[in-house]
Amino acid sequence: VGPQLVMPPGKRADGPSSGSVAKGLSPLYQDQLYQDPIPGDLSLALSASLSRAQDEELTSLSWLHESTDLLTSLGHSGLRSVSPLQDSQGYCESSSPSPSNSPKSSGISPGHGRKPPYSFSCLIFMAIEDAPAKRLPVKDIYGWILEHFPYFASAPTGWKNSVRHNLSLNKCFKKVDKDRSQSIGKGSLWSIDPEYRHNLIQALKKTPYQPCSPQLPTLSSPQQYHSRPLWSGSPLFRKNGGVILQVPQKVIQHGTRLRTEGLLPVIRPLPISPLGRTTGVRSERGRVRIPCSSLSRNDPPEECSSSSSSPHTTQPVCIQAQKIIRVVTEVKKEPRDFPLSTTMVASEQPIRRTNCTKVRLLKPGDTLPLKKRRAEKFPPSDNEDEEMKEAAGSLLHLAGVRASQSKTNQNTSKVQREAEKDSPD
DNA sequence: AAAGACATAAACACGG
DNA sequence: GCCGTGTTTATGTCTT
């Protein structure tokens, strides 16, 4: 039985060669990019954000968030078209209200009807990262999720089981030996395994952004740019008081000129796949759907158009924004979508739960506890590669901590920790 | 269609 | 004995 691992969209556990990576924009996206030009202010704002990121050496994640927020602000009319699926808090409404036939579908699908777009892995990740000590007992993880996503307050308690299930099964999370002087009650402290932090960053980055504040400002009042950040607990959000970026009108006009002169690259299709499977909004059962790009092909247009009075076909604009963010982000920071080391870890999992639950393949070592088997199966490399450093830096930046100020114990490998745990002497 | 990711449910063990 | 925690298994849904 292989452990769960947060995999970036487009990646398969059987290695990069079988995935859908680096196959270029799909014809659909290229059509949209060419035939549905982005308003100048939108593309300019993105470009301005990119330039700022380059100037200030922002990490990829914060740049992404800022850019996303910016696009939210500028593309208000288009983004609003997504609103039928989302509420003002960025939560998602079921896109397929028909109940599942499965008797097991009675879990997190209450009448409340909205749930966060984040997977449990991302929720746990955010909770732990939001903790000053970067470690939390499961009870506090519950609390964080409840605090930030009230959806779960009225949800059946099965979600807690899912949280625990994720903590146990997802190798991105590891237990921290509890200081016996601490009296936190039962259970352990949970933290992020630095080895797999990048996976979580990837997952979080590619989780659909949920803007859709119904009170979004108009373009005529750029000083009011305000949008909800990726998650309200983000230090980035707190640091800026909720106002992420403001682009002066002059810059916008300049950018519009640049764009019309073909000097801005953001519309150019790039030879990478900009969209992962997590683009879009979650459906009733928490799956991620592509909200409007698919709707534009398969669903009635009114589901996307909403009540926008924009002369543009606003739906493609918001889709384009998300795509462009991914395009430029990946070009900027990620020549490889996924660190080789992590890909190796994933690709070395030939046995997945799906395949082995019915006929479990026992091997010599399967009698060991799961995490020991993992440690034996996936020995960590001794040296960190540059991308792990970058990923850690991204998270530190995201958490509002300068990388130079925080020396995490990334040098301590999981195997070492496990060994230490096993041999208390 | 197959494989993979993820959600959900449930059983069970363990310890406070 | 109860409850919370942690692990594991099973299964369904959805995406790629």
XYZ file of C-alpha atoms in Angstrom, chain A residues 37-285:
249
model
C -7.739 39.159 -26.157
C -7.324 40.262 -22.626
C -8.190 43.813 -21.746
C -5.108 45.944 -21.604
C -5.424 46.781 -17.981
C -5.616 43.141 -17.110
C -2.561 42.052 -18.989
C -0.704 45.112 -17.914
C -1.466 44.585 -14.306
C -0.168 41.091 -14.503
C 2.946 42.287 -16.218
C 3.436 44.990 -13.635
C 3.109 42.462 -10.919
C 5.620 40.248 -12.608
C 8.060 43.097 -12.977
C 7.644 43.968 -9.362
C 8.206 40.412 -8.404
C 11.399 40.366 -10.385
C 12.555 43.632 -8.933
C 11.872 42.637 -5.395
C 12.780 39.022 -5.852
C 9.518 37.889 -4.513
C 9.183 34.222 -4.191
C 7.046 32.433 -6.647
C 4.229 31.726 -4.309
C 3.735 35.214 -3.032
C 4.044 36.515 -6.529
C 1.366 34.167 -7.607
C -0.914 35.260 -4.835
C -0.370 38.902 -5.490
C -0.897 38.453 -9.162
C -4.012 36.487 -8.563
C -5.394 39.121 -6.302
C -4.507 41.759 -8.757
C -6.237 39.979 -11.525
C -9.195 39.568 -9.305
C -9.367 43.261 -8.786
C -8.863 44.234 -12.361
C -10.943 41.563 -13.902
C -13.862 42.083 -11.637
C -16.544 41.824 -14.205
C -15.212 38.660 -15.702
C -14.467 37.080 -12.417
C -17.872 37.892 -11.173
C -19.195 35.622 -13.811
C -17.969 32.754 -11.741
C -20.008 33.870 -8.810
C -22.895 31.478 -9.262
C -20.546 28.835 -8.011
C -19.051 30.815 -5.209
C -20.052 32.986 -2.365
C -18.509 36.116 -1.021
C -16.164 34.147 1.151
C -14.673 32.290 -1.735
C -16.380 29.111 -0.935
C -17.732 26.954 -3.610
C -21.157 25.817 -4.229
C -21.894 22.489 -5.655
C -21.712 22.522 -9.374
C -23.555 19.285 -9.627
C -26.392 19.394 -7.154
C -27.619 15.965 -8.002
C -26.945 13.700 -5.076
C -24.633 10.830 -5.479
C -26.074 7.406 -5.628
C -23.373 6.167 -3.397
C -24.483 5.494 0.130
C -21.131 6.828 1.215
C -21.830 10.230 -0.127
C -23.444 11.319 3.073
C -20.257 12.688 4.488
C -19.260 16.232 3.799
C -22.133 17.273 1.681
C -24.496 18.958 4.050
C -27.438 21.039 3.101
C -25.235 24.036 3.617
C -23.935 23.211 0.166
C -20.618 25.021 0.150
C -17.220 23.871 0.958
C -13.734 25.274 0.706
C -11.937 24.670 -2.541
C -8.928 23.271 -0.787
C -8.150 19.658 -0.311
C -7.682 18.411 3.197
C -3.985 18.293 2.552
C -3.978 21.985 1.772
C -6.143 22.783 4.753
C -3.839 20.949 7.099
C -0.854 22.501 5.454
C -2.241 25.982 5.899
C -3.199 25.302 9.470
C 0.235 24.074 10.408
C 1.999 26.813 8.515
C -0.161 29.370 10.219
C 0.985 28.166 13.596
C 3.930 30.082 15.047
C 5.713 26.886 15.941
C 4.805 25.291 12.626
C 3.375 22.352 14.468
C -0.078 21.656 15.758
C -1.973 18.947 17.522
C -4.819 17.565 15.559
C -7.257 19.322 17.774
C -5.821 22.680 16.856
C -5.866 21.710 13.226
C -9.558 21.134 13.626
C -9.822 24.490 15.271
C -7.946 26.294 12.569
C -10.084 24.763 9.875
C -13.221 25.624 11.747
C -12.059 29.153 12.307
C -11.184 29.804 8.714
C -13.779 27.668 7.041
C -17.026 27.813 8.966
C -18.432 25.395 6.483
C -17.122 22.604 8.633
C -18.913 23.823 11.707
C -22.153 22.577 10.276
C -20.651 19.676 8.412
C -20.903 16.189 9.750
C -17.973 15.169 11.870
C -16.635 12.917 9.188
C -14.313 15.663 8.090
C -12.293 15.202 11.237
C -11.810 11.626 10.329
C -10.643 12.789 6.951
C -8.192 15.156 8.564
C -6.748 12.389 10.660
C -6.746 10.095 7.696
C -4.781 12.670 5.755
C -2.332 13.215 8.542
C -1.671 9.548 8.821
C -1.576 8.655 5.202
C -0.045 11.708 3.630
C 3.686 11.584 3.905
C 3.834 15.336 3.719
C 2.848 15.375 7.361
C 4.854 13.964 10.153
C 4.406 13.620 13.816
C 6.678 15.507 16.120
C 7.760 13.907 19.275
C 5.837 15.651 21.937
C 7.814 17.338 24.613
C 6.761 15.590 27.725
C 6.763 18.859 29.568
C 3.996 19.998 27.303
C 0.548 19.067 28.381
C -1.483 19.254 25.248
C -3.406 16.175 26.110
C -3.674 13.208 23.889
C -2.014 12.855 20.561
C 1.020 14.259 18.912
C 2.052 17.450 17.298
C 1.958 17.417 13.551
C 4.276 19.273 11.273
C 5.150 19.533 7.621
C 7.854 17.275 6.397
C 10.310 19.615 4.686
C 10.979 16.946 2.146
C 7.485 17.195 0.848
C 6.734 20.798 1.505
C 7.210 21.527 -2.137
C 4.417 19.128 -2.960
C 2.087 21.014 -0.722
C 3.166 24.305 -2.170
C 2.451 22.977 -5.596
C -0.936 21.770 -4.516
C -1.741 25.049 -2.886
C -0.531 27.058 -5.823
C -2.678 25.114 -8.159
C -5.721 25.128 -6.015
C -8.236 27.279 -7.770
C -8.326 30.813 -6.654
C -11.749 31.854 -5.516
C -12.182 35.558 -5.864
C -15.740 36.593 -6.466
C -16.330 39.248 -3.934
C -19.682 40.593 -4.962
C -18.562 44.033 -3.901
C -15.581 44.154 -6.147
C -14.686 47.634 -7.257
C -14.993 48.948 -10.701
C -12.077 49.660 -12.902
C -12.841 53.308 -12.633
C -11.734 53.314 -9.057
C -8.436 51.539 -8.994
C -7.601 52.976 -5.618
C -10.210 50.703 -4.215
C -8.627 47.554 -5.428
C -9.391 45.096 -2.818
C -9.776 41.434 -2.940
C -9.741 38.479 -0.740
C -6.412 36.745 -0.543
C -5.886 33.126 -1.218
C -6.726 32.450 2.357
C -7.549 34.937 4.984
C -4.986 33.596 7.382
C -2.201 34.387 5.005
C 0.429 36.629 6.513
C 0.574 38.242 3.135
C -3.008 39.225 3.597
C -2.527 40.422 7.127
C 0.593 42.301 6.217
C -1.244 44.286 3.623
C -4.417 44.666 5.543
C -6.253 42.889 2.841
C -5.166 45.293 0.133
C -2.685 43.472 -1.946
C -1.624 45.512 -4.889
C -2.461 48.806 -6.338
C -1.469 49.686 -9.813
C -1.513 53.334 -10.733
C -3.651 54.248 -13.659
C -0.640 55.590 -15.487
C 1.016 52.253 -15.291
C -2.076 50.628 -16.593
C -2.211 53.000 -19.518
C 1.442 52.422 -20.208
C 0.928 48.739 -20.045
C -1.971 48.906 -22.392
C 0.241 50.621 -24.876
C 2.915 48.032 -24.412
C 0.465 45.294 -24.939
C -0.964 46.764 -28.072
C 2.554 47.119 -29.361
C 3.156 43.488 -28.703
C 5.753 44.116 -26.054
C 4.078 42.162 -23.343
C 4.554 38.472 -23.526
C 1.688 37.392 -21.417
C -0.659 36.531 -24.224
C 1.832 34.506 -26.107
C 1.135 30.816 -25.875
C 3.910 28.986 -24.165
C 5.118 25.471 -24.737
C 3.983 24.260 -21.380
C 0.762 23.089 -19.969
C -0.586 25.914 -17.886
C -3.452 24.153 -16.287
C -3.513 21.363 -13.875
C -6.393 19.297 -12.890
C -7.093 21.525 -9.971
C -8.112 24.463 -12.043
C -11.587 25.529 -11.345
C -13.960 25.121 -8.519
C -14.811 22.163 -6.490
C -17.879 20.193 -7.046
C -20.147 18.783 -4.435
C -17.765 16.062 -3.411
